């Protein structure tokens, strides 16, 4: 535990857990709705959504901040996890849909007679969670293995991941794929037998998301402080030297890339029941670029910084899309430019810069230490030049000549 965080870090985590698991439930469920302290369902949903984004930001920081792999396709893994959960939620609607059929409404509308093969066993919660984890993980493993084995890196890897995301988005937009086409999945009713719209269920989903966020942060911290984390950092800084030391860098990069995709899938599975919809727009390349902005704004290689970046960007997005919807993208671009110019280490680096400035300013403001008393030998050596100068006076210009020489 001491290797993960110091006393201040554990106190901060404990305080965060207290807010998530005690303060928020009390304000939402125990405080009456008419009270100014009541926490409405809008804020619960917004906070839960931001925590899902924060989990994705941690996953992105693992591969970009610590391994130097900039992926612009993490929105795909997030959406695949959401689709895994969305299929289960659609099966839970049953005959409560608009067409009152056993099939989802969009399949009835398209005149489908039976479920396609990919929907097999999706009425089971454990199978849905397995899909949400396995599908992003397998895709990331296969894609990462061939990409890293071919030594694709840098901007070329970023472009390929973005192309993969765009291709998947176009595929899911098609109606014949069996994933709802343009509309995706929505109008959910129940999860694990509980109504998905009740305040208690909403708060339970919120609490589970908070627990997963804290668990993801601690797991990522354990990774980066272990030998694996040191190897990943070495790969980021000098991959060729790491290979000369006998490490197979492909295996390490594939492993951390797959783990990052699995974390994104879990975040997507938690996101869908809280927001109430999943469609191919979640795979948009712009969403993956926005994930990179969260990490850059918060601070790469800090783990806590990406959480802050996800909260700042999405909190501002919720405000500006309501108050100034036509200027939101301009604000996002300006935010990224300012962070790049004035916050090279992100928001999390501000504390470090402040400590460095204090350490540089401290010697100037402190009093000079008292001089040690001179010994007899030192005093005699100090008197010798003065006595010699009295015995051998120089011409007025001689000292200046010597000093010039």
Tab-separated table of C-alpha atoms in Angstrom:
chain	number	residue	atom	x	y	z
A	1	UNK	CA	0.000	0.000	0.000
A	2	UNK	CA	2.832	2.383	0.756
A	3	UNK	CA	4.282	1.641	-2.680
A	4	UNK	CA	1.079	2.778	-4.358
A	5	UNK	CA	0.496	6.026	-2.479
A	6	UNK	CA	1.691	7.870	0.574
A	7	UNK	CA	-0.427	8.982	3.503
A	8	UNK	CA	-1.803	12.026	1.669
A	9	UNK	CA	-2.741	9.926	-1.354
A	10	UNK	CA	-4.681	7.383	0.699
A	11	UNK	CA	-6.420	10.177	2.586
A	12	UNK	CA	-7.509	11.703	-0.737
A	13	UNK	CA	-8.784	8.331	-1.974
A	14	UNK	CA	-10.642	7.770	1.299
A	15	UNK	CA	-12.225	11.215	1.097
A	16	UNK	CA	-13.292	10.544	-2.489
A	17	UNK	CA	-14.827	7.220	-1.480
A	18	UNK	CA	-16.684	8.953	1.356
A	19	UNK	CA	-18.169	11.459	-1.076
A	20	UNK	CA	-19.108	8.820	-3.655
A	21	UNK	CA	-20.548	6.190	-1.338
A	22	UNK	CA	-21.991	8.271	1.520
A	23	UNK	CA	-22.515	11.940	0.638
A	24	UNK	CA	-23.971	11.454	-2.841
A	25	UNK	CA	-26.436	8.692	-1.837
A	26	UNK	CA	-27.624	10.702	1.158
A	27	UNK	CA	-28.154	13.869	-0.886
A	28	UNK	CA	-29.934	11.938	-3.632
A	29	UNK	CA	-32.092	9.477	-1.677
A	30	UNK	CA	-32.465	10.839	1.860
A	31	UNK	CA	-32.817	14.582	1.234
A	32	UNK	CA	-36.318	15.605	0.013
A	33	UNK	CA	-36.634	16.870	-3.539
A	34	UNK	CA	-37.772	20.308	-2.448
A	35	UNK	CA	-34.613	20.880	-0.422
A	36	UNK	CA	-31.783	22.945	-1.967
A	37	UNK	CA	-29.371	20.186	-0.886
A	38	UNK	CA	-31.188	17.543	-2.899
A	39	UNK	CA	-29.105	15.938	-5.644
A	40	UNK	CA	-31.288	15.459	-8.706
A	41	UNK	CA	-31.107	12.516	-11.073
A	42	UNK	CA	-29.595	14.767	-13.727
A	43	UNK	CA	-26.505	15.396	-11.618
A	44	UNK	CA	-26.258	11.753	-10.597
A	45	UNK	CA	-26.331	10.688	-14.242
A	46	UNK	CA	-23.866	13.399	-15.259
A	47	UNK	CA	-21.422	12.463	-12.506
A	48	UNK	CA	-21.725	8.770	-13.384
A	49	UNK	CA	-21.095	9.512	-17.049
A	50	UNK	CA	-18.003	11.578	-16.242
A	51	UNK	CA	-16.663	8.777	-14.048
A	52	UNK	CA	-17.026	6.379	-16.992
A	53	UNK	CA	-15.037	8.813	-19.101
A	54	UNK	CA	-12.433	9.040	-16.343
A	55	UNK	CA	-11.968	5.252	-16.470
A	56	UNK	CA	-11.348	5.513	-20.208
A	57	UNK	CA	-8.869	8.345	-19.588
A	58	UNK	CA	-6.880	6.161	-17.179
A	59	UNK	CA	-6.802	3.398	-19.786
A	60	UNK	CA	-5.548	5.883	-22.365
A	61	UNK	CA	-2.886	7.190	-19.983
A	62	UNK	CA	-1.542	3.673	-19.445
A	63	UNK	CA	-0.637	3.259	-23.101
A	64	UNK	CA	0.114	6.861	-24.042
A	65	UNK	CA	1.536	8.387	-20.886
A	66	UNK	CA	3.573	5.377	-19.771
A	67	UNK	CA	4.221	3.397	-22.959
A	68	UNK	CA	4.226	6.158	-25.568
A	69	UNK	CA	1.503	4.608	-27.755
A	70	UNK	CA	-0.969	7.223	-28.975
A	71	UNK	CA	-4.137	5.360	-29.933
A	72	UNK	CA	-6.944	7.230	-31.624
A	73	UNK	CA	-9.251	4.222	-31.576
A	74	UNK	CA	-10.173	3.851	-27.926
A	75	UNK	CA	-13.657	5.141	-28.650
A	76	UNK	CA	-14.214	1.860	-30.537
A	77	UNK	CA	-13.386	-0.286	-27.497
A	78	UNK	CA	-15.590	1.896	-25.312
A	79	UNK	CA	-18.504	1.519	-27.752
A	80	UNK	CA	-18.039	-2.248	-28.106
A	81	UNK	CA	-18.349	-2.647	-24.353
A	82	UNK	CA	-21.470	-0.505	-24.471
A	83	UNK	CA	-22.979	-2.642	-27.213
A	84	UNK	CA	-22.323	-5.773	-25.171
A	85	UNK	CA	-24.323	-4.347	-22.284
A	86	UNK	CA	-26.888	-2.818	-24.653
A	87	UNK	CA	-27.808	-6.208	-26.128
A	88	UNK	CA	-28.563	-7.531	-22.657
A	89	UNK	CA	-30.686	-4.467	-21.818
A	90	UNK	CA	-32.605	-4.825	-25.083
A	91	UNK	CA	-33.387	-8.461	-24.291
A	92	UNK	CA	-34.665	-7.401	-20.860
A	93	UNK	CA	-37.355	-5.222	-22.459
A	94	UNK	CA	-39.268	-8.333	-23.495
A	95	UNK	CA	-42.848	-7.659	-24.554
A	96	UNK	CA	-42.855	-4.167	-23.044
A	97	UNK	CA	-41.625	-2.689	-26.294
A	98	UNK	CA	-43.652	-0.799	-28.834
A	99	UNK	CA	-44.480	-3.921	-30.884
A	100	UNK	CA	-44.951	-6.169	-27.819
A	101	UNK	CA	-42.821	-8.928	-29.340
A	102	UNK	CA	-40.025	-11.109	-28.034
A	103	UNK	CA	-37.627	-9.585	-30.535
A	104	UNK	CA	-36.240	-6.048	-30.096
A	105	UNK	CA	-38.364	-3.376	-31.756
A	106	UNK	CA	-35.884	-2.581	-34.513
A	107	UNK	CA	-35.806	-6.245	-35.565
A	108	UNK	CA	-39.617	-6.345	-35.730
A	109	UNK	CA	-39.561	-3.159	-37.793
A	110	UNK	CA	-37.088	-4.760	-40.225
A	111	UNK	CA	-39.298	-7.878	-40.410
A	112	UNK	CA	-36.737	-10.197	-38.842
A	113	UNK	CA	-38.114	-13.533	-37.651
A	114	UNK	CA	-35.412	-14.626	-35.226
A	115	UNK	CA	-32.380	-13.332	-33.398
A	116	UNK	CA	-29.097	-13.331	-35.360
A	117	UNK	CA	-26.230	-15.528	-34.158
A	118	UNK	CA	-24.383	-12.726	-32.353
A	119	UNK	CA	-27.354	-12.284	-30.040
A	120	UNK	CA	-27.074	-15.811	-28.675
A	121	UNK	CA	-27.420	-15.984	-24.861
A	122	UNK	CA	-27.483	-12.190	-24.537
A	123	UNK	CA	-30.400	-12.419	-22.107
A	124	UNK	CA	-27.853	-13.533	-19.476
A	125	UNK	CA	-26.074	-10.783	-17.565
A	126	UNK	CA	-22.828	-12.713	-17.133
A	127	UNK	CA	-22.641	-13.364	-20.866
A	128	UNK	CA	-23.206	-9.688	-21.625
A	129	UNK	CA	-20.368	-8.702	-19.287
A	130	UNK	CA	-18.163	-11.348	-20.879
A	131	UNK	CA	-18.887	-9.850	-24.291
A	132	UNK	CA	-18.179	-6.341	-23.006
A	133	UNK	CA	-14.729	-7.476	-21.856
A	134	UNK	CA	-13.782	-10.173	-24.376
A	135	UNK	CA	-14.745	-8.470	-27.649
A	136	UNK	CA	-12.637	-5.302	-27.102
A	137	UNK	CA	-9.829	-7.396	-25.627
A	138	UNK	CA	-9.658	-9.881	-28.501
A	139	UNK	CA	-9.869	-7.137	-31.121
A	140	UNK	CA	-7.108	-5.141	-29.421
A	141	UNK	CA	-4.929	-8.239	-29.048
A	142	UNK	CA	-5.218	-9.263	-32.705
A	143	UNK	CA	-4.857	-5.733	-34.063
A	144	UNK	CA	-2.037	-4.832	-31.680
A	145	UNK	CA	-0.082	-8.016	-32.344
A	146	UNK	CA	0.052	-7.505	-36.101
A	147	UNK	CA	0.624	-3.752	-35.795
A	148	UNK	CA	3.424	-3.934	-33.218
A	149	UNK	CA	5.044	-6.968	-34.842
A	150	UNK	CA	5.183	-4.951	-38.060
A	151	UNK	CA	6.844	-2.146	-36.061
A	152	UNK	CA	4.089	0.314	-36.763
A	153	UNK	CA	4.503	3.169	-34.317
A	154	UNK	CA	4.124	6.892	-33.866
A	155	UNK	CA	1.743	8.828	-36.062
A	156	UNK	CA	1.285	5.832	-38.378
A	157	UNK	CA	-0.162	3.757	-35.546
A	158	UNK	CA	-2.470	6.635	-34.591
A	159	UNK	CA	-3.768	6.916	-38.143
A	160	UNK	CA	-4.373	3.163	-38.420
A	161	UNK	CA	-6.326	3.044	-35.156
A	162	UNK	CA	-8.413	5.984	-36.300
A	163	UNK	CA	-9.121	4.219	-39.598
A	164	UNK	CA	-10.152	1.081	-37.680
A	165	UNK	CA	-12.598	3.107	-35.607
A	166	UNK	CA	-14.087	4.791	-38.664
A	167	UNK	CA	-14.515	1.463	-40.467
A	168	UNK	CA	-16.293	-0.059	-37.458
A	169	UNK	CA	-18.580	2.958	-37.224
A	170	UNK	CA	-19.614	2.557	-40.864
A	171	UNK	CA	-20.219	-1.142	-40.275
A	172	UNK	CA	-22.473	-0.556	-37.264
A	173	UNK	CA	-24.461	2.060	-39.162
A	174	UNK	CA	-25.755	-0.694	-41.461
A	175	UNK	CA	-29.108	-2.192	-40.487
A	176	UNK	CA	-28.262	-5.705	-41.619
A	177	UNK	CA	-25.523	-6.095	-39.003
A	178	UNK	CA	-28.145	-6.595	-36.288
A	179	UNK	CA	-27.100	-3.730	-34.016
A	180	UNK	CA	-29.872	-1.235	-34.558
A	181	UNK	CA	-28.269	0.722	-37.362
A	182	UNK	CA	-28.247	4.495	-36.983
A	183	UNK	CA	-30.540	4.512	-33.936
A	184	UNK	CA	-28.647	1.869	-31.992
A	185	UNK	CA	-30.155	0.628	-28.703
A	186	UNK	CA	-32.381	2.682	-26.414
A	187	UNK	CA	-35.602	2.626	-24.379
A	188	UNK	CA	-34.181	0.287	-21.740
A	189	UNK	CA	-36.497	-0.969	-19.001
A	190	UNK	CA	-34.697	-3.215	-16.502
A	191	UNK	CA	-31.304	-4.408	-15.375
A	192	UNK	CA	-30.985	-7.541	-13.235
A	193	UNK	CA	-34.727	-7.414	-12.671
A	194	UNK	CA	-34.734	-3.840	-11.288
A	195	UNK	CA	-36.322	-0.879	-13.043
A	196	UNK	CA	-33.553	1.126	-14.627
A	197	UNK	CA	-35.258	4.493	-14.071
A	198	UNK	CA	-35.734	4.397	-10.274
A	199	UNK	CA	-33.482	6.622	-8.122
A	200	UNK	CA	-32.236	3.590	-6.174
A	201	UNK	CA	-31.076	1.791	-9.319
A	202	UNK	CA	-29.484	4.958	-10.631
A	203	UNK	CA	-27.576	5.416	-7.395
A	204	UNK	CA	-26.511	1.764	-7.390
A	205	UNK	CA	-25.076	2.169	-10.894
A	206	UNK	CA	-23.388	5.372	-9.757
A	207	UNK	CA	-21.800	3.618	-6.768
A	208	UNK	CA	-20.609	0.680	-8.875
A	209	UNK	CA	-19.043	3.099	-11.355
A	210	UNK	CA	-17.280	4.932	-8.533
A	211	UNK	CA	-15.939	1.660	-7.142
A	212	UNK	CA	-14.673	0.611	-10.585
A	213	UNK	CA	-13.011	4.009	-11.033
A	214	UNK	CA	-11.145	3.735	-7.730
A	215	UNK	CA	-10.232	0.116	-8.457
A	216	UNK	CA	-8.954	1.042	-11.920
A	217	UNK	CA	-6.844	3.856	-10.490
A	218	UNK	CA	-5.256	1.565	-7.884
A	219	UNK	CA	-4.673	-1.228	-10.403
A	220	UNK	CA	-3.059	1.197	-12.852
A	221	UNK	CA	-0.926	2.635	-10.062
A	222	UNK	CA	0.185	-0.867	-9.103
A	223	UNK	CA	1.178	-1.547	-12.713
A	224	UNK	CA	3.197	1.634	-13.231
A	225	UNK	CA	5.078	1.220	-9.941
A	226	UNK	CA	5.977	-2.406	-10.651
A	227	UNK	CA	8.719	-3.856	-12.832
A	228	UNK	CA	6.233	-3.990	-15.699
A	229	UNK	CA	5.646	-0.263	-15.366
A	230	UNK	CA	9.376	0.455	-15.439
A	231	UNK	CA	9.753	-1.611	-18.602
A	232	UNK	CA	6.820	0.234	-20.210
A	233	UNK	CA	8.387	3.588	-19.340
A	234	UNK	CA	11.704	2.425	-20.766
A	235	UNK	CA	9.937	1.384	-23.989
A	236	UNK	CA	8.410	4.849	-24.166
A	237	UNK	CA	11.781	6.572	-23.756
A	238	UNK	CA	14.125	4.238	-25.668
A	239	UNK	CA	12.524	1.148	-27.177
A	240	UNK	CA	15.645	0.134	-29.097
A	241	UNK	CA	17.756	0.042	-25.938
A	242	UNK	CA	15.117	-2.059	-24.173
A	243	UNK	CA	15.209	-4.540	-27.053
A	244	UNK	CA	19.014	-4.691	-26.821
A	245	UNK	CA	18.654	-5.544	-23.132
A	246	UNK	CA	16.807	-8.717	-24.086
A	247	UNK	CA	13.154	-7.689	-23.674
A	248	UNK	CA	10.621	-8.503	-26.366
A	249	UNK	CA	8.922	-5.129	-26.589
A	250	UNK	CA	6.131	-6.464	-28.818
A	251	UNK	CA	4.781	-8.638	-26.009
A	252	UNK	CA	4.759	-5.771	-23.524
A	253	UNK	CA	3.038	-3.397	-25.935
A	254	UNK	CA	0.408	-5.945	-26.927
A	255	UNK	CA	-0.286	-6.749	-23.268
A	256	UNK	CA	-0.780	-3.141	-22.147
A	257	UNK	CA	-2.778	-2.289	-25.286
A	258	UNK	CA	-5.118	-5.240	-24.672
A	259	UNK	CA	-5.519	-4.367	-20.997
A	260	UNK	CA	-6.319	-0.769	-21.899
A	261	UNK	CA	-8.999	-1.925	-24.355
A	262	UNK	CA	-10.568	-4.200	-21.719
A	263	UNK	CA	-10.771	-1.287	-19.280
A	264	UNK	CA	-12.491	0.801	-21.961
A	265	UNK	CA	-14.988	-2.010	-22.556
A	266	UNK	CA	-15.866	-2.114	-18.844
A	267	UNK	CA	-16.360	1.655	-18.858
A	268	UNK	CA	-18.670	1.387	-21.871
A	269	UNK	CA	-20.721	-1.323	-20.159
A	270	UNK	CA	-21.214	0.975	-17.157
A	271	UNK	CA	-21.964	3.976	-19.370
A	272	UNK	CA	-24.914	2.559	-21.334
A	273	UNK	CA	-27.408	1.816	-18.505
A	274	UNK	CA	-26.803	5.250	-16.987
A	275	UNK	CA	-27.101	7.281	-20.172
A	276	UNK	CA	-29.816	5.092	-21.692
A	277	UNK	CA	-28.573	4.858	-25.266
A	278	UNK	CA	-25.763	3.465	-27.404
A	279	UNK	CA	-25.356	4.050	-31.129
A	280	UNK	CA	-22.537	4.093	-33.706
A	281	UNK	CA	-21.807	7.771	-33.051
A	282	UNK	CA	-19.857	6.636	-29.964
A	283	UNK	CA	-17.328	5.169	-32.412
A	284	UNK	CA	-16.773	8.504	-34.090
A	285	UNK	CA	-13.060	9.308	-34.553
A	286	UNK	CA	-13.751	12.684	-32.935
A	287	UNK	CA	-14.616	10.908	-29.691
A	288	UNK	CA	-11.287	9.087	-29.680
A	289	UNK	CA	-9.456	12.350	-30.293
A	290	UNK	CA	-11.364	13.880	-27.399
A	291	UNK	CA	-10.116	11.082	-25.130
A	292	UNK	CA	-6.551	12.080	-25.999
A	293	UNK	CA	-7.421	15.685	-25.148
A	294	UNK	CA	-8.601	14.630	-21.678
A	295	UNK	CA	-5.250	12.989	-21.010
A	296	UNK	CA	-3.202	15.840	-22.462
A	297	UNK	CA	-5.128	18.462	-20.519
A	298	UNK	CA	-4.995	16.566	-17.243
A	299	UNK	CA	-1.382	15.492	-17.538
A	300	UNK	CA	0.188	12.494	-19.243
A	301	UNK	CA	1.873	9.929	-17.056
A	302	UNK	CA	0.118	10.947	-13.845
A	303	UNK	CA	-3.044	8.747	-13.698
A	304	UNK	CA	-4.784	11.354	-11.543
A	305	UNK	CA	-4.371	14.008	-14.216
A	306	UNK	CA	-6.511	12.223	-16.834
A	307	UNK	CA	-9.322	11.936	-14.271
A	308	UNK	CA	-9.139	15.696	-13.764
A	309	UNK	CA	-8.976	16.295	-17.519
A	310	UNK	CA	-12.037	14.134	-18.181
A	311	UNK	CA	-13.957	15.976	-15.477
A	312	UNK	CA	-12.952	19.447	-16.655
A	313	UNK	CA	-13.612	18.859	-20.348
A	314	UNK	CA	-16.928	17.032	-19.934
A	315	UNK	CA	-18.132	19.403	-17.232
A	316	UNK	CA	-17.402	22.328	-19.531
A	317	UNK	CA	-19.007	20.439	-22.407
A	318	UNK	CA	-22.243	19.980	-20.446
A	319	UNK	CA	-22.321	23.698	-19.684
A	320	UNK	CA	-21.343	25.080	-23.078
A	321	UNK	CA	-23.561	22.735	-25.095
A	322	UNK	CA	-26.518	24.152	-23.183
A	323	UNK	CA	-25.493	27.801	-22.883
A	324	UNK	CA	-23.506	28.261	-26.122
A	325	UNK	CA	-24.008	25.146	-28.274
A	326	UNK	CA	-22.595	26.707	-31.434
A	327	UNK	CA	-19.302	27.660	-29.736
A	328	UNK	CA	-18.539	24.391	-27.930
A	329	UNK	CA	-16.068	23.032	-30.500
A	330	UNK	CA	-14.240	26.358	-30.608
A	331	UNK	CA	-13.933	26.293	-26.842
A	332	UNK	CA	-12.610	22.730	-26.916
A	333	UNK	CA	-9.975	23.658	-29.497
A	334	UNK	CA	-8.962	26.747	-27.529
A	335	UNK	CA	-8.722	24.686	-24.353
A	336	UNK	CA	-6.396	22.193	-26.019
A	337	UNK	CA	-4.197	24.930	-27.519
A	338	UNK	CA	-3.872	26.776	-24.198
A	339	UNK	CA	-3.057	23.562	-22.368
A	340	UNK	CA	-0.375	22.729	-24.937
A	341	UNK	CA	1.210	26.188	-24.751
A	342	UNK	CA	0.987	26.981	-21.043
A	343	UNK	CA	0.452	23.603	-19.350
A	344	UNK	CA	2.921	21.182	-20.954
A	345	UNK	CA	2.512	18.848	-17.977
A	346	UNK	CA	-1.253	19.328	-17.772
A	347	UNK	CA	-3.362	20.450	-14.862
A	348	UNK	CA	-1.749	17.858	-12.599
A	349	UNK	CA	1.639	19.421	-13.358
A	350	UNK	CA	0.583	22.737	-11.830
A	351	UNK	CA	1.170	21.401	-8.315
A	352	UNK	CA	4.618	20.167	-9.283
A	353	UNK	CA	5.488	23.505	-10.892
A	354	UNK	CA	4.286	25.329	-7.799
A	355	UNK	CA	6.473	23.174	-5.553
A	356	UNK	CA	9.478	23.747	-7.813
A	357	UNK	CA	8.968	27.517	-7.710
A	358	UNK	CA	8.711	27.426	-3.929
A	359	UNK	CA	11.930	25.416	-3.667
A	360	UNK	CA	13.734	27.911	-5.932
A	361	UNK	CA	12.381	30.920	-4.051
A	362	UNK	CA	13.072	29.524	-0.564
A	363	UNK	CA	16.871	30.175	-0.457
A	364	UNK	CA	16.396	33.804	-1.493
A	365	UNK	CA	13.916	34.523	1.250
A	366	UNK	CA	15.664	32.785	4.127
A	367	UNK	CA	18.242	34.499	6.325
A	368	UNK	CA	21.893	33.755	5.628
A	369	UNK	CA	23.380	31.255	8.096
A	370	UNK	CA	25.701	32.718	10.746
A	371	UNK	CA	29.394	32.667	9.883
A	372	UNK	CA	31.582	30.277	11.770
A	373	UNK	CA	34.057	31.923	14.179
A	374	UNK	CA	37.576	32.223	12.836
A	375	UNK	CA	40.340	30.213	14.375
A	376	UNK	CA	43.687	31.781	15.316
A	377	UNK	CA	45.342	30.311	12.220
A	378	UNK	CA	42.630	31.677	9.941
A	379	UNK	CA	42.848	35.099	11.586
A	380	UNK	CA	46.598	35.205	11.126
A	381	UNK	CA	46.270	34.234	7.461
A	382	UNK	CA	43.692	37.014	6.998
A	383	UNK	CA	46.063	39.604	8.566
A	384	UNK	CA	49.027	38.614	6.441
A	385	UNK	CA	47.910	40.326	3.186
A	386	UNK	CA	47.112	43.561	5.006
A	387	UNK	CA	50.488	43.625	6.811
A	388	UNK	CA	52.317	42.868	3.578
A	389	UNK	CA	50.501	45.722	1.855
A	390	UNK	CA	51.610	48.168	4.578
A	391	UNK	CA	55.243	47.045	4.344
A	392	UNK	CA	55.341	47.167	0.489
A	393	UNK	CA	53.048	49.963	-0.768
A	394	UNK	CA	52.341	49.898	-4.485
A	395	UNK	CA	51.968	52.726	-6.961
A	396	UNK	CA	48.425	53.968	-7.479
A	397	UNK	CA	48.097	52.347	-10.901
A	398	UNK	CA	49.772	49.055	-10.091
A	399	UNK	CA	46.769	47.396	-8.459
A	400	UNK	CA	44.614	48.355	-11.400
A	401	UNK	CA	47.143	46.898	-13.840
A	402	UNK	CA	47.266	43.649	-11.894
A	403	UNK	CA	43.541	43.439	-11.741
A	404	UNK	CA	43.312	44.035	-15.469
A	405	UNK	CA	45.862	41.351	-16.132
